[in-house]
């Protein structure tokens, strides 16, 4: 979806409110692709804030399917966006940095998907869990530990204790 922002960028104090559908069907974060879609139309408010300058306020909600980091079960991950971004008309700013910060703009045209995808990637959670206390899968037998326990040894040696043990063993060898 492309939106022409000429009107709001060239008319001082102009405010444009609109809702738009997006065609986002997936998002790629750190090389992983997750299918998903918008939960509702995206709300935009465009406000002229000076000569050739405007502020974009956006509200959107998406749901993506991802695997739980611990047990790999498929989970629906909701991403709610609420953000503001300043945009400039071509040649309105003499600072090239402002144009580097708006790769989703091509002249006066806003690429809605480009803007939203960069915001989704930024707000992607560090950890995806099916539930906060997911016990994960046993690394030895592969059993889902949320459904019961297994007989494998889950003892993880404390690396500091292991170092002390090494010292004792080294002394014994002398
Ligand atoms: Zn899980
Ligand atoms: Zn096991």
PDB file of C-alpha atoms and ligand atoms in Angstrom:
ATOM      1  CA  UNK A   1       0.000   0.000   0.000  1.00  0.00           C
ATOM      2  CA  UNK A   2       1.376   3.403  -1.015  1.00  0.00           C
ATOM      3  CA  UNK A   3       0.086   6.665   0.415  1.00  0.00           C
ATOM      4  CA  UNK A   4       0.730  10.004  -1.194  1.00  0.00           C
ATOM      5  CA  UNK A   5       1.635  12.506   1.548  1.00  0.00           C
ATOM      6  CA  UNK A   6       1.942  15.555  -0.715  1.00  0.00           C
ATOM      7  CA  UNK A   7      -1.121  17.256   0.770  1.00  0.00           C
ATOM      8  CA  UNK A   8       0.016  16.991   4.400  1.00  0.00           C
ATOM      9  CA  UNK A   9       3.658  17.772   3.624  1.00  0.00           C
ATOM     10  CA  UNK A  10       2.860  20.924   1.656  1.00  0.00           C
ATOM     11  CA  UNK A  11      -0.030  22.427   3.654  1.00  0.00           C
ATOM     12  CA  UNK A  12       0.910  23.917   7.008  1.00  0.00           C
ATOM     13  CA  UNK A  13      -1.145  22.683   9.968  1.00  0.00           C
ATOM     14  CA  UNK A  14      -2.901  20.126   7.775  1.00  0.00           C
ATOM     15  CA  UNK A  15      -4.062  16.983   9.618  1.00  0.00           C
ATOM     16  CA  UNK A  16      -5.137  13.837   7.767  1.00  0.00           C
ATOM     17  CA  UNK A  17      -6.652  10.857   9.592  1.00  0.00           C
ATOM     18  CA  UNK A  18      -7.161   7.537   7.874  1.00  0.00           C
ATOM     19  CA  UNK A  19      -7.385   3.795   8.246  1.00  0.00           C
ATOM     20  CA  UNK A  20      -5.813   1.438   5.789  1.00  0.00           C
ATOM     21  CA  UNK A  21      -5.516  -2.297   5.212  1.00  0.00           C
ATOM     22  CA  UNK A  22      -2.058  -3.815   4.912  1.00  0.00           C
ATOM     23  CA  UNK A  23      -0.923  -6.704   2.784  1.00  0.00           C
ATOM     24  CA  UNK A  24       1.593  -8.019   5.302  1.00  0.00           C
ATOM     25  CA  UNK A  25       1.549 -11.834   5.304  1.00  0.00           C
ATOM     26  CA  UNK A  26       4.904 -12.522   6.962  1.00  0.00           C
ATOM     27  CA  UNK A  27       7.836 -10.914   8.692  1.00  0.00           C
ATOM     28  CA  UNK A  28      11.503 -11.905   8.668  1.00  0.00           C
ATOM     29  CA  UNK A  29      13.420 -11.361  11.899  1.00  0.00           C
ATOM     30  CA  UNK A  30      17.089 -12.414  12.167  1.00  0.00           C
ATOM     31  CA  UNK A  31      16.774 -14.661   9.105  1.00  0.00           C
ATOM     32  CA  UNK A  32      13.647 -16.473  10.403  1.00  0.00           C
ATOM     33  CA  UNK A  33      10.350 -15.951   8.555  1.00  0.00           C
ATOM     34  CA  UNK A  34       7.086 -15.925  10.500  1.00  0.00           C
ATOM     35  CA  UNK A  35       3.666 -15.998   8.782  1.00  0.00           C
ATOM     36  CA  UNK A  36       1.070 -13.570  10.076  1.00  0.00           C
ATOM     37  CA  UNK A  37      -1.460 -10.885   9.364  1.00  0.00           C
ATOM     38  CA  UNK A  38      -2.929  -7.631  10.680  1.00  0.00           C
ATOM     39  CA  UNK A  39      -5.679  -7.978  13.297  1.00  0.00           C
ATOM     40  CA  UNK A  40      -7.363  -4.754  12.200  1.00  0.00           C
ATOM     41  CA  UNK A  41      -6.831  -1.912   9.734  1.00  0.00           C
ATOM     42  CA  UNK A  42      -3.902   0.357  10.566  1.00  0.00           C
ATOM     43  CA  UNK A  43      -4.824   3.790  11.960  1.00  0.00           C
ATOM     44  CA  UNK A  44      -2.799   6.751  10.780  1.00  0.00           C
ATOM     45  CA  UNK A  45      -2.791  10.405  11.745  1.00  0.00           C
ATOM     46  CA  UNK A  46      -0.566  12.630   9.600  1.00  0.00           C
ATOM     47  CA  UNK A  47       0.065  16.094  11.015  1.00  0.00           C
ATOM     48  CA  UNK A  48       1.950  18.857   9.263  1.00  0.00           C
ATOM     49  CA  UNK A  49       4.470  20.285  11.736  1.00  0.00           C
ATOM     50  CA  UNK A  50       6.152  22.904   9.568  1.00  0.00           C
ATOM     51  CA  UNK A  51       7.425  23.564   6.069  1.00  0.00           C
ATOM     52  CA  UNK A  52       7.828  20.201   4.314  1.00  0.00           C
ATOM     53  CA  UNK A  53       7.625  18.348   7.608  1.00  0.00           C
ATOM     54  CA  UNK A  54       5.028  16.032   9.128  1.00  0.00           C
ATOM     55  CA  UNK A  55       4.561  13.584  11.964  1.00  0.00           C
ATOM     56  CA  UNK A  56       3.105  10.141  11.348  1.00  0.00           C
ATOM     57  CA  UNK A  57       1.218   8.582  14.267  1.00  0.00           C
ATOM     58  CA  UNK A  58       0.322   4.950  13.728  1.00  0.00           C
ATOM     59  CA  UNK A  59      -1.559   2.249  15.580  1.00  0.00           C
ATOM     60  CA  UNK A  60      -1.594  -1.346  14.405  1.00  0.00           C
ATOM     61  CA  UNK A  61      -1.887  -4.891  15.712  1.00  0.00           C
ATOM     62  CA  UNK A  62      -0.578  -8.087  14.142  1.00  0.00           C
ATOM     63  CA  UNK A  63      -0.448 -11.744  14.981  1.00  0.00           C
ATOM     64  CA  UNK A  64       2.404 -13.999  13.843  1.00  0.00           C
ATOM     65  CA  UNK A  65       2.943 -17.724  14.222  1.00  0.00           C
ATOM     66  CA  UNK A  66       6.253 -18.591  15.845  1.00  0.00           C
ATOM     67  CA  UNK A  67       7.799 -21.536  17.671  1.00  0.00           C
ATOM     68  CA  UNK A  68       8.207 -21.482  21.442  1.00  0.00           C
ATOM     69  CA  UNK A  69      11.925 -20.974  22.172  1.00  0.00           C
ATOM     70  CA  UNK A  70      11.898 -23.831  24.698  1.00  0.00           C
ATOM     71  CA  UNK A  71       9.470 -26.541  23.477  1.00  0.00           C
ATOM     72  CA  UNK A  72       9.123 -25.529  19.779  1.00  0.00           C
ATOM     73  CA  UNK A  73       5.322 -25.648  19.980  1.00  0.00           C
ATOM     74  CA  UNK A  74       3.610 -23.238  17.581  1.00  0.00           C
ATOM     75  CA  UNK A  75       2.382 -20.096  19.318  1.00  0.00           C
ATOM     76  CA  UNK A  76       0.496 -17.023  18.186  1.00  0.00           C
ATOM     77  CA  UNK A  77       2.555 -13.970  18.954  1.00  0.00           C
ATOM     78  CA  UNK A  78       0.679 -10.681  19.063  1.00  0.00           C
ATOM     79  CA  UNK A  79       2.566  -7.516  18.169  1.00  0.00           C
ATOM     80  CA  UNK A  80       0.904  -4.223  18.999  1.00  0.00           C
ATOM     81  CA  UNK A  81       2.421  -1.118  17.482  1.00  0.00           C
ATOM     82  CA  UNK A  82       1.920   2.465  18.545  1.00  0.00           C
ATOM     83  CA  UNK A  83       4.567   4.825  17.236  1.00  0.00           C
ATOM     84  CA  UNK A  84       5.313   8.240  15.815  1.00  0.00           C
ATOM     85  CA  UNK A  85       7.789   9.068  13.059  1.00  0.00           C
ATOM     86  CA  UNK A  86       8.800  12.395  11.598  1.00  0.00           C
ATOM     87  CA  UNK A  87       8.936  12.633   7.816  1.00  0.00           C
ATOM     88  CA  UNK A  88      10.285  15.251   5.463  1.00  0.00           C
ATOM     89  CA  UNK A  89       9.342  16.256   1.937  1.00  0.00           C
ATOM     90  CA  UNK A  90      12.100  15.940  -0.681  1.00  0.00           C
ATOM     91  CA  UNK A  91      14.525  18.902  -0.424  1.00  0.00           C
ATOM     92  CA  UNK A  92      12.759  20.279   2.687  1.00  0.00           C
ATOM     93  CA  UNK A  93      15.719  19.460   4.934  1.00  0.00           C
ATOM     94  CA  UNK A  94      19.379  20.156   4.208  1.00  0.00           C
ATOM     95  CA  UNK A  95      20.392  17.364   6.609  1.00  0.00           C
ATOM     96  CA  UNK A  96      20.904  14.126   4.621  1.00  0.00           C
ATOM     97  CA  UNK A  97      20.532  12.118   7.862  1.00  0.00           C
ATOM     98  CA  UNK A  98      16.769  12.791   8.003  1.00  0.00           C
ATOM     99  CA  UNK A  99      16.352  11.067   4.632  1.00  0.00           C
ATOM    100  CA  UNK A 100      18.428   8.090   5.751  1.00  0.00           C
ATOM    101  CA  UNK A 101      15.968   7.678   8.631  1.00  0.00           C
ATOM    102  CA  UNK A 102      12.977   7.468   6.307  1.00  0.00           C
ATOM    103  CA  UNK A 103      13.796   4.608   3.889  1.00  0.00           C
ATOM    104  CA  UNK A 104      10.034   3.927   3.723  1.00  0.00           C
ATOM    105  CA  UNK A 105       9.525   7.235   1.880  1.00  0.00           C
ATOM    106  CA  UNK A 106      10.047   7.629  -1.839  1.00  0.00           C
ATOM    107  CA  UNK A 107       9.652  11.316  -2.559  1.00  0.00           C
ATOM    108  CA  UNK A 108       6.196  12.163  -1.242  1.00  0.00           C
ATOM    109  CA  UNK A 109       5.077   8.528  -1.180  1.00  0.00           C
ATOM    110  CA  UNK A 110       4.901   6.426   1.966  1.00  0.00           C
ATOM    111  CA  UNK A 111       5.361   2.662   1.614  1.00  0.00           C
ATOM    112  CA  UNK A 112       3.050   1.466   4.420  1.00  0.00           C
ATOM    113  CA  UNK A 113       4.351  -2.142   4.503  1.00  0.00           C
ATOM    114  CA  UNK A 114       7.974  -0.992   4.570  1.00  0.00           C
ATOM    115  CA  UNK A 115       7.302   1.290   7.527  1.00  0.00           C
ATOM    116  CA  UNK A 116       5.250  -1.277   9.475  1.00  0.00           C
ATOM    117  CA  UNK A 117       7.635  -4.172   8.879  1.00  0.00           C
ATOM    118  CA  UNK A 118      10.590  -2.168  10.208  1.00  0.00           C
ATOM    119  CA  UNK A 119       8.512  -1.354  13.320  1.00  0.00           C
ATOM    120  CA  UNK A 120       7.462  -5.008  13.789  1.00  0.00           C
ATOM    121  CA  UNK A 121      11.110  -6.134  13.569  1.00  0.00           C
ATOM    122  CA  UNK A 122      12.081  -3.473  16.137  1.00  0.00           C
ATOM    123  CA  UNK A 123       9.388  -4.598  18.593  1.00  0.00           C
ATOM    124  CA  UNK A 124       9.890  -8.338  18.063  1.00  0.00           C
ATOM    125  CA  UNK A 125      10.183 -10.017  21.507  1.00  0.00           C
ATOM    126  CA  UNK A 126      13.595 -11.270  22.651  1.00  0.00           C
ATOM    127  CA  UNK A 127      11.989 -14.526  23.772  1.00  0.00           C
ATOM    128  CA  UNK A 128       8.902 -16.334  22.499  1.00  0.00           C
ATOM    129  CA  UNK A 129       7.366 -18.707  25.004  1.00  0.00           C
ATOM    130  CA  UNK A 130       4.123 -20.733  24.817  1.00  0.00           C
ATOM    131  CA  UNK A 131       3.675 -19.879  28.530  1.00  0.00           C
ATOM    132  CA  UNK A 132       5.974 -18.030  30.952  1.00  0.00           C
ATOM    133  CA  UNK A 133       6.944 -21.225  32.796  1.00  0.00           C
ATOM    134  CA  UNK A 134       7.360 -23.517  29.775  1.00  0.00           C
ATOM    135  CA  UNK A 135       9.631 -26.363  30.882  1.00  0.00           C
ATOM    136  CA  UNK A 136      10.929 -27.044  27.371  1.00  0.00           C
ATOM    137  CA  UNK A 137      11.983 -30.383  25.956  1.00  0.00           C
ATOM    138  CA  UNK A 138      14.497 -32.787  27.453  1.00  0.00           C
ATOM    139  CA  UNK A 139      17.767 -32.388  25.516  1.00  0.00           C
ATOM    140  CA  UNK A 140      18.483 -36.116  25.992  1.00  0.00           C
ATOM    141  CA  UNK A 141      15.231 -37.955  25.153  1.00  0.00           C
ATOM    142  CA  UNK A 142      13.240 -35.129  23.497  1.00  0.00           C
ATOM    143  CA  UNK A 143      10.240 -35.464  25.790  1.00  0.00           C
ATOM    144  CA  UNK A 144       8.055 -32.363  26.197  1.00  0.00           C
ATOM    145  CA  UNK A 145       8.632 -31.717  29.922  1.00  0.00           C
ATOM    146  CA  UNK A 146       5.316 -29.808  30.142  1.00  0.00           C
ATOM    147  CA  UNK A 147       3.526 -33.141  29.748  1.00  0.00           C
ATOM    148  CA  UNK A 148       5.514 -35.039  32.399  1.00  0.00           C
ATOM    149  CA  UNK A 149       8.997 -35.908  33.539  1.00  0.00           C
ATOM    150  CA  UNK A 150      11.551 -38.312  32.122  1.00  0.00           C
ATOM    151  CA  UNK A 151      14.288 -40.350  33.793  1.00  0.00           C
ATOM    152  CA  UNK A 152      17.181 -38.494  32.189  1.00  0.00           C
ATOM    153  CA  UNK A 153      19.807 -36.777  34.324  1.00  0.00           C
ATOM    154  CA  UNK A 154      19.061 -33.049  34.088  1.00  0.00           C
ATOM    155  CA  UNK A 155      21.904 -32.089  36.412  1.00  0.00           C
ATOM    156  CA  UNK A 156      23.834 -29.152  35.002  1.00  0.00           C
ATOM    157  CA  UNK A 157      27.175 -28.832  36.783  1.00  0.00           C
ATOM    158  CA  UNK A 158      28.017 -25.388  38.092  1.00  0.00           C
ATOM    159  CA  UNK A 159      31.101 -24.299  36.084  1.00  0.00           C
ATOM    160  CA  UNK A 160      32.737 -22.907  39.252  1.00  0.00           C
ATOM    161  CA  UNK A 161      32.325 -26.246  41.037  1.00  0.00           C
ATOM    162  CA  UNK A 162      33.733 -28.014  37.973  1.00  0.00           C
ATOM    163  CA  UNK A 163      36.832 -25.794  38.147  1.00  0.00           C
ATOM    164  CA  UNK A 164      37.393 -26.657  41.829  1.00  0.00           C
ATOM    165  CA  UNK A 165      36.961 -30.331  41.031  1.00  0.00           C
ATOM    166  CA  UNK A 166      39.642 -29.996  38.333  1.00  0.00           C
ATOM    167  CA  UNK A 167      42.064 -28.494  40.870  1.00  0.00           C
ATOM    168  CA  UNK A 168      41.466 -31.368  43.316  1.00  0.00           C
ATOM    169  CA  UNK A 169      41.938 -33.922  40.582  1.00  0.00           C
ATOM    170  CA  UNK A 170      45.134 -32.218  39.367  1.00  0.00           C
ATOM    171  CA  UNK A 171      46.534 -32.260  42.927  1.00  0.00           C
ATOM    172  CA  UNK A 172      45.734 -35.896  43.314  1.00  0.00           C
ATOM    173  CA  UNK A 173      47.669 -36.710  40.141  1.00  0.00           C
ATOM    174  CA  UNK A 174      50.836 -34.977  41.428  1.00  0.00           C
TER     175      UNK A 174
HETATM  176 ZN1  LIG B   1       6.921 -23.929  25.203  1.00  0.00          ZN
HETATM  177 ZN1  LIG B   2      14.712 -37.070  28.995  1.00  0.00          ZN
END
